[in-house]
PDB file of C-alpha atoms in Angstrom:
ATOM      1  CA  UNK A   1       0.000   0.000   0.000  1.00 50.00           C
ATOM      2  CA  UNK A   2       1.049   3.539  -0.634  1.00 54.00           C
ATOM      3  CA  UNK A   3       1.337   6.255   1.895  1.00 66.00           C
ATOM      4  CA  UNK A   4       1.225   8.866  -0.324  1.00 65.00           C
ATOM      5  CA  UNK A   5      -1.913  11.834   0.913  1.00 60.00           C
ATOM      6  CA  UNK A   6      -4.921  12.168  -0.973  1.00 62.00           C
ATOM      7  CA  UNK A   7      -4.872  15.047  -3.141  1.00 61.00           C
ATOM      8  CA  UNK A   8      -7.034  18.124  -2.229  1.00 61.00           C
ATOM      9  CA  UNK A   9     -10.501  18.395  -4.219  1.00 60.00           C
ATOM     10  CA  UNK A  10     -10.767  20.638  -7.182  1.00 61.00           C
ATOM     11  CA  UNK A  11     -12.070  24.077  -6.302  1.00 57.00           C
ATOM     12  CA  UNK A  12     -11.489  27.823  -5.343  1.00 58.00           C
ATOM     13  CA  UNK A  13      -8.037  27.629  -3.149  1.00 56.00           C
ATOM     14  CA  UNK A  14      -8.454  27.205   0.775  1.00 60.00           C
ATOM     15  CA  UNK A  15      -8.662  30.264   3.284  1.00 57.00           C
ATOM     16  CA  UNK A  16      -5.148  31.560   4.499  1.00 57.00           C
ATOM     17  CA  UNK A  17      -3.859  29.652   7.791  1.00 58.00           C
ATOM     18  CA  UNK A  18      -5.640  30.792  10.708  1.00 60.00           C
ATOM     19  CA  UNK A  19      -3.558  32.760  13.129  1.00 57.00           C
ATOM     20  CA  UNK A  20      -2.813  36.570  14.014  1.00 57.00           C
ATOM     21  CA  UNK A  21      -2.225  38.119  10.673  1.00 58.00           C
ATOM     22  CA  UNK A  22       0.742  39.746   9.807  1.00 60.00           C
ATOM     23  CA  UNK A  23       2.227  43.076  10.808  1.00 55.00           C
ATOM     24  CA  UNK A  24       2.239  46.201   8.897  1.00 56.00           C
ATOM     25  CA  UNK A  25       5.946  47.859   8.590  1.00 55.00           C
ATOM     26  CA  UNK A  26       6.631  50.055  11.321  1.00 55.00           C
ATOM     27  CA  UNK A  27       5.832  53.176  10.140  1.00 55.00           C
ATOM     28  CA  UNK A  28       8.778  55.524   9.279  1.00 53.00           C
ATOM     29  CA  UNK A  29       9.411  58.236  12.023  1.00 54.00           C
ATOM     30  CA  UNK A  30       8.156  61.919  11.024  1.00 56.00           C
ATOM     31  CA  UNK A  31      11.563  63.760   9.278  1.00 56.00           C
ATOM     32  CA  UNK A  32      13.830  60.904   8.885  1.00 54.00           C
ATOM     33  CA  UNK A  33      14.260  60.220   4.804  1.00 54.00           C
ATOM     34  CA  UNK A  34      12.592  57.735   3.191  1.00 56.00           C
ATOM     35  CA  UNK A  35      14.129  53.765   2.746  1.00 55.00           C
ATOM     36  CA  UNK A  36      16.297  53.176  -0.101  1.00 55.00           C
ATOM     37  CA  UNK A  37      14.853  50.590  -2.681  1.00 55.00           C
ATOM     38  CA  UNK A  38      18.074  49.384  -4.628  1.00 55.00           C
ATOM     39  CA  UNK A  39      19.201  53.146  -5.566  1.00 60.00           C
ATOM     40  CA  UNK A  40      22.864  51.665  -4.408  1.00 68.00           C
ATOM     41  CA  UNK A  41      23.417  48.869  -7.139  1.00 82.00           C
ATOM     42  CA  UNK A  42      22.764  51.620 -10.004  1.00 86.00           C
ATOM     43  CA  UNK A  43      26.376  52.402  -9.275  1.00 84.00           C
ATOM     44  CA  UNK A  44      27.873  48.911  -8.920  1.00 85.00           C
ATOM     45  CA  UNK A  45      26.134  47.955 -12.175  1.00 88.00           C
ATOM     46  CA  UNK A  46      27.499  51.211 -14.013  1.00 86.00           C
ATOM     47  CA  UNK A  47      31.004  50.147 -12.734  1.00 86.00           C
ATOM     48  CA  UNK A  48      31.315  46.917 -13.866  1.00 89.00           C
ATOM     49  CA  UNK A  49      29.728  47.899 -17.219  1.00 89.00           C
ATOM     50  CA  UNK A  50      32.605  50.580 -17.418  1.00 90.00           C
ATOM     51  CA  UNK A  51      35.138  47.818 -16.432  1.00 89.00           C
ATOM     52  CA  UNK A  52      34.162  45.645 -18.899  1.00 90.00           C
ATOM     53  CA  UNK A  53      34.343  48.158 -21.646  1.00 90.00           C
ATOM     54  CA  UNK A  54      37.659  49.164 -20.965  1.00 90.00           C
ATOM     55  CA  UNK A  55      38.918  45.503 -20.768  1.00 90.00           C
ATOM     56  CA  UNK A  56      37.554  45.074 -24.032  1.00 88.00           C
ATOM     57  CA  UNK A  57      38.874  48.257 -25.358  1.00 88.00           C
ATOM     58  CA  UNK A  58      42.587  47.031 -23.878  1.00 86.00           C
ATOM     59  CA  UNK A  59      41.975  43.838 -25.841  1.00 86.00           C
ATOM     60  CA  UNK A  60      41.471  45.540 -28.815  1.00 83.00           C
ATOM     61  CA  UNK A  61      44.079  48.093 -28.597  1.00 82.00           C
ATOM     62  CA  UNK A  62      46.732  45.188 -27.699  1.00 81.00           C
ATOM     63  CA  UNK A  63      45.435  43.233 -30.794  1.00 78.00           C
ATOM     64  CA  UNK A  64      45.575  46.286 -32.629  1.00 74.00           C
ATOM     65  CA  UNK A  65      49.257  47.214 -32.187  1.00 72.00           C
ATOM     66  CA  UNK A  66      50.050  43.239 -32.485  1.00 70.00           C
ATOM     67  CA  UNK A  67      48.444  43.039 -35.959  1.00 61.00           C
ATOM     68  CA  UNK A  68      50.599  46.187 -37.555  1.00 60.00           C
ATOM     69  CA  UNK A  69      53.753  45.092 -36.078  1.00 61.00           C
ATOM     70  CA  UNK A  70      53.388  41.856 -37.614  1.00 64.00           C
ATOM     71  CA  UNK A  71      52.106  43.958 -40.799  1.00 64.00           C
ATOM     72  CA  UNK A  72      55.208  45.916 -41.305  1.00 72.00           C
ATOM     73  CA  UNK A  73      57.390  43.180 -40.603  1.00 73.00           C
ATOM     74  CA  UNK A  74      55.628  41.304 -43.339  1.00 72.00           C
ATOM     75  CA  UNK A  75      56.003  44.278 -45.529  1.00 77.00           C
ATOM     76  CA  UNK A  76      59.523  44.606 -44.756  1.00 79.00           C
ATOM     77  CA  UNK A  77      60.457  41.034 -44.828  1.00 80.00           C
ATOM     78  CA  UNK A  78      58.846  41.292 -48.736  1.00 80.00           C
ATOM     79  CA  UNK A  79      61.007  43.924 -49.378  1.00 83.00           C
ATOM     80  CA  UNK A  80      63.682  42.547 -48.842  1.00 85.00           C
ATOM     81  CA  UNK A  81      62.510  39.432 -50.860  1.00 82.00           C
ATOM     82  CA  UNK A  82      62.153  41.474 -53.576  1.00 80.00           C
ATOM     83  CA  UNK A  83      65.262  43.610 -53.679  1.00 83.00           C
ATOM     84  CA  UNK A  84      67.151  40.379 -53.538  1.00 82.00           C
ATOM     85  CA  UNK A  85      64.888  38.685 -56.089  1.00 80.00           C
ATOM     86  CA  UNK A  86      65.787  41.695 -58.211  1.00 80.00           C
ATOM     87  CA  UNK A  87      69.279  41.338 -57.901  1.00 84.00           C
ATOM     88  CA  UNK A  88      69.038  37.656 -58.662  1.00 81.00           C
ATOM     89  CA  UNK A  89      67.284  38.596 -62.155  1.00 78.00           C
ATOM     90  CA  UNK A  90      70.296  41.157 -63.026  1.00 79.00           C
ATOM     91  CA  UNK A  91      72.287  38.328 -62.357  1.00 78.00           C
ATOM     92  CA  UNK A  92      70.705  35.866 -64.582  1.00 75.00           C
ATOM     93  CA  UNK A  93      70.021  38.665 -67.685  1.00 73.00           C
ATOM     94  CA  UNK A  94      73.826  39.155 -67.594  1.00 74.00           C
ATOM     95  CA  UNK A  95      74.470  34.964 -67.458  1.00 69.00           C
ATOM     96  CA  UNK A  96      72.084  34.655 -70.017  1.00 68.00           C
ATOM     97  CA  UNK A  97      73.836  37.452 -72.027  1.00 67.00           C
ATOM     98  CA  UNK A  98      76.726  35.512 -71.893  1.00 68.00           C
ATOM     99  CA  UNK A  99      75.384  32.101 -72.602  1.00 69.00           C
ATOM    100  CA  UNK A 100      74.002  33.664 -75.463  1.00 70.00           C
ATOM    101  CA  UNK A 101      77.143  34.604 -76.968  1.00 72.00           C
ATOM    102  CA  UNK A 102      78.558  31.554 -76.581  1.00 71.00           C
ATOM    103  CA  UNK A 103      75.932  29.924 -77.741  1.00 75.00           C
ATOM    104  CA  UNK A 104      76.195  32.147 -80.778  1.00 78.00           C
ATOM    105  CA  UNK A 105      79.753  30.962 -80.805  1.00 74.00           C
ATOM    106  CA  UNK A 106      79.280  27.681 -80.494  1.00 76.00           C
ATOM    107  CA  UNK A 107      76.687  27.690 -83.812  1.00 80.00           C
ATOM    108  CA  UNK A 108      79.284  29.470 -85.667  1.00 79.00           C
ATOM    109  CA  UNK A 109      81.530  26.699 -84.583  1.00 77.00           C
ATOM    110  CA  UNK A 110      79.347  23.671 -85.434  1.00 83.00           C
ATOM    111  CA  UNK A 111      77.920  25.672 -88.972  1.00 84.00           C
ATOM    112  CA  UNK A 112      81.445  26.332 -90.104  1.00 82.00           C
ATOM    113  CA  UNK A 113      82.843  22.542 -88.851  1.00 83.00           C
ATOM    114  CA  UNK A 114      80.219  20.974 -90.640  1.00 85.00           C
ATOM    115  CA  UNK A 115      80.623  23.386 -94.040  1.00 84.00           C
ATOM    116  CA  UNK A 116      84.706  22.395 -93.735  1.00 82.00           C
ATOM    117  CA  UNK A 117      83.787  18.676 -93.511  1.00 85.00           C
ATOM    118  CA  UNK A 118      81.357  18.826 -96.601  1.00 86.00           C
ATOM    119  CA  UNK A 119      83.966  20.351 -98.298  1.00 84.00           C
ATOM    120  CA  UNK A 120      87.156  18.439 -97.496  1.00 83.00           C
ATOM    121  CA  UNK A 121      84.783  15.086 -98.823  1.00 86.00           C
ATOM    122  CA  UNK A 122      83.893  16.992-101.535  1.00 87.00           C
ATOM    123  CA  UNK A 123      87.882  17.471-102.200  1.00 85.00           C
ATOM    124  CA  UNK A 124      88.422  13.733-101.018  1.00 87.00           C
ATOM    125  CA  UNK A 125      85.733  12.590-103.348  1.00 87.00           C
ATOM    126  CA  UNK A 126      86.877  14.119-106.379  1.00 85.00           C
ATOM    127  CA  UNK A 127      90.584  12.818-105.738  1.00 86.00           C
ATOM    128  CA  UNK A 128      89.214   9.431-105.940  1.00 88.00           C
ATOM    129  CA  UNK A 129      87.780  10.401-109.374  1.00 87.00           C
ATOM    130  CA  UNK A 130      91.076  11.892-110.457  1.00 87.00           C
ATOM    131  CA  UNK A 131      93.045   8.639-109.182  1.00 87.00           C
ATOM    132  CA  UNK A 132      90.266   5.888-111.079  1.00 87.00           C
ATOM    133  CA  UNK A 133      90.902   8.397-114.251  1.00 86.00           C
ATOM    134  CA  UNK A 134      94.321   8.065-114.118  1.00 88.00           C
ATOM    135  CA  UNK A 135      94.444   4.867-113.569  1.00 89.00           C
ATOM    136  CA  UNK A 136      92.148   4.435-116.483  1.00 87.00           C
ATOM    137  CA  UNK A 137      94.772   6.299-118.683  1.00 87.00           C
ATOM    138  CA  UNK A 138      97.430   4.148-117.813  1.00 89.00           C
ATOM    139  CA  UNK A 139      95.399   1.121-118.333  1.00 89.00           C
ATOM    140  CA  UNK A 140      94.571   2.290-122.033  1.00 88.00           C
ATOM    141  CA  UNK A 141      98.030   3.290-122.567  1.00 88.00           C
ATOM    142  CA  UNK A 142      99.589  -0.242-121.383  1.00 89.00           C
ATOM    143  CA  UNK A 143      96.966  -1.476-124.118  1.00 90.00           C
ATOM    144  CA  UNK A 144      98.214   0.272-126.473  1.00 90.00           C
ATOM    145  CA  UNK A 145      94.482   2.135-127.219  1.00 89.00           C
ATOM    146  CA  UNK A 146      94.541   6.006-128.087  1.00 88.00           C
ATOM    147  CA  UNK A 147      94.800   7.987-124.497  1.00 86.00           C
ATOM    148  CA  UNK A 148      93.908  11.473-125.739  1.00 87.00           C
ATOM    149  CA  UNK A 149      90.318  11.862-124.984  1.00 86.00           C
ATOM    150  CA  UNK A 150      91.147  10.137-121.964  1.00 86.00           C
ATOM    151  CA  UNK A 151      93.905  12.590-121.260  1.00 88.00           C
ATOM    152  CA  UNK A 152      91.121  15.284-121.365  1.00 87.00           C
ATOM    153  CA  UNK A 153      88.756  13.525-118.729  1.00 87.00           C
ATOM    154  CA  UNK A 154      91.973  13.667-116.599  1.00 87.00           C
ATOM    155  CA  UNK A 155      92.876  17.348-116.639  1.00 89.00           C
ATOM    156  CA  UNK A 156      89.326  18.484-116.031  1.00 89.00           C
ATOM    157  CA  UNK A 157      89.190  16.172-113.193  1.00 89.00           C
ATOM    158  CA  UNK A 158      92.054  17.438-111.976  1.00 90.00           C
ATOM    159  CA  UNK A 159      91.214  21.221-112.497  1.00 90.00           C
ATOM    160  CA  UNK A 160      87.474  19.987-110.473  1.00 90.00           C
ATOM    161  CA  UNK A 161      89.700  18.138-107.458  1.00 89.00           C
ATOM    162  CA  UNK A 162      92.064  21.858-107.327  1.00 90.00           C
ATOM    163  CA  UNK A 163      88.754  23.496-107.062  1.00 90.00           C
ATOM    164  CA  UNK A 164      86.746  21.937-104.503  1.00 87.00           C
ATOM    165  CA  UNK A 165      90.195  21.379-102.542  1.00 88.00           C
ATOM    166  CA  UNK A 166      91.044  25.065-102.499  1.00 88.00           C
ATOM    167  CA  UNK A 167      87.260  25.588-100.762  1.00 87.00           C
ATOM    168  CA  UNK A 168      87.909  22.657 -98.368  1.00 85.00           C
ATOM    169  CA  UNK A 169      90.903  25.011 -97.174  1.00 87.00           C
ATOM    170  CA  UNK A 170      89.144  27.976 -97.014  1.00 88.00           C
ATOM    171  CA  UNK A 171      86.364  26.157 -95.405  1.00 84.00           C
ATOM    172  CA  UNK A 172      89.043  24.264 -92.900  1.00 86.00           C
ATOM    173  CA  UNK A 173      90.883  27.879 -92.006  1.00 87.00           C
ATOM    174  CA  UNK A 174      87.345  29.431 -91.260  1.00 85.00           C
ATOM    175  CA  UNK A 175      86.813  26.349 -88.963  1.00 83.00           C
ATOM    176  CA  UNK A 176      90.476  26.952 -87.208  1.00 86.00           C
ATOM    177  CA  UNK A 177      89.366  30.732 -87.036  1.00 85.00           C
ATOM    178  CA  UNK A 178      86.002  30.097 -85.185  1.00 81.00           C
ATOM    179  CA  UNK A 179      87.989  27.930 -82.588  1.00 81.00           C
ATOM    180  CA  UNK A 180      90.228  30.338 -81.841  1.00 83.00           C
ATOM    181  CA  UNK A 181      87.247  32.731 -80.934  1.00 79.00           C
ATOM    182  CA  UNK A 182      85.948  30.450 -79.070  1.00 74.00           C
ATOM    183  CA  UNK A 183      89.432  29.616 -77.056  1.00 77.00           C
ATOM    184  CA  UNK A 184      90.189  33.300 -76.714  1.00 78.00           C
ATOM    185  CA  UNK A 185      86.972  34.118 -75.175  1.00 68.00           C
TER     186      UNK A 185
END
């Protein structure tokens, strides 16, 4: 079984406990000024609001400064960066200047190699062609045939091998000239 109390019927709420009822406030003496009614914590209130505002406006300020120290720094640390990054570029136009000209060197040394080489096969080629001419000559003469139009295959072989031999030198000496830029530099 439960203990608990039966609750009270449903209706308009009971009469107050009897007993003496309770005292009015004393009544204030005549002249004397009248109670205070929390006029004192206006004061306290207004004091911490002013404390809190100027904690907050010391936060700020502190962040404030904080934020354009580290600003300039930044901006000075960047110019620095860039001052050295500029120097870095004058550096590398002036390398590249010079890898440039050598480069240019270089080509002229490769372009006039490669023209002396054509040219000195050209000279060895046609040397052959003189030597199987001769040869032919000497055949025709051991066999007792007529040389003479033979003879004339001969000398303008020869006069072609003098030719393209004399531009295989001038070829070769514009080689040995474009080394010798290329060493003195």
């Amino acid at each position: 079984m439960s203990t608990t109390p039966p609750a009270p019927p449903p209706g308009p709420p009971s009469a107050p406990p009897p007993g003496p009822p309770s005292a009015p406030p004393p009544a204030a003496a005549p002249g004397a000024a009248p109670p205070k009614s929390g006029g004192g914590n206006i004061w306290l209130i207004l004091f911490i609001v002013a404390g809190v505002l100027f904690v907050g406006a010391l936060i700020f300020a502190v962040i404030s400064f904080t934020g354009k120290s580290s600003a300039e720094d930044d901006k000075d640390k960047a110019q620095k960066e860039l001052a050295s990054t500029k120097k870095e570029l004058a550096s590398t136009k002036s390398d590249l200047g010079t890898s440039q000209g050598a480069g240019q060197i270089l080509g002229d040394l490769v372009r006039t190699g490669a023209k002396s080489a054509d040219d000195l096969k050209a000279c060895t080629d046609s040397g052959k062609a003189v030597q199987n001419q001769a040869i032919d000559v000497l055949n025709a003469a051991q066999a007792g045939t007529d040389v003479n139009p033979r003879i004339d295959g001969l000398n303008a072989a020869i006069n072609q091998n003098e030719s393209l031999c004399n531009s295989s030198q001038q070829s070769y000496q514009a080689f040995v000239d474009a080394l010798n830029k290329l060493q003195n530099k």
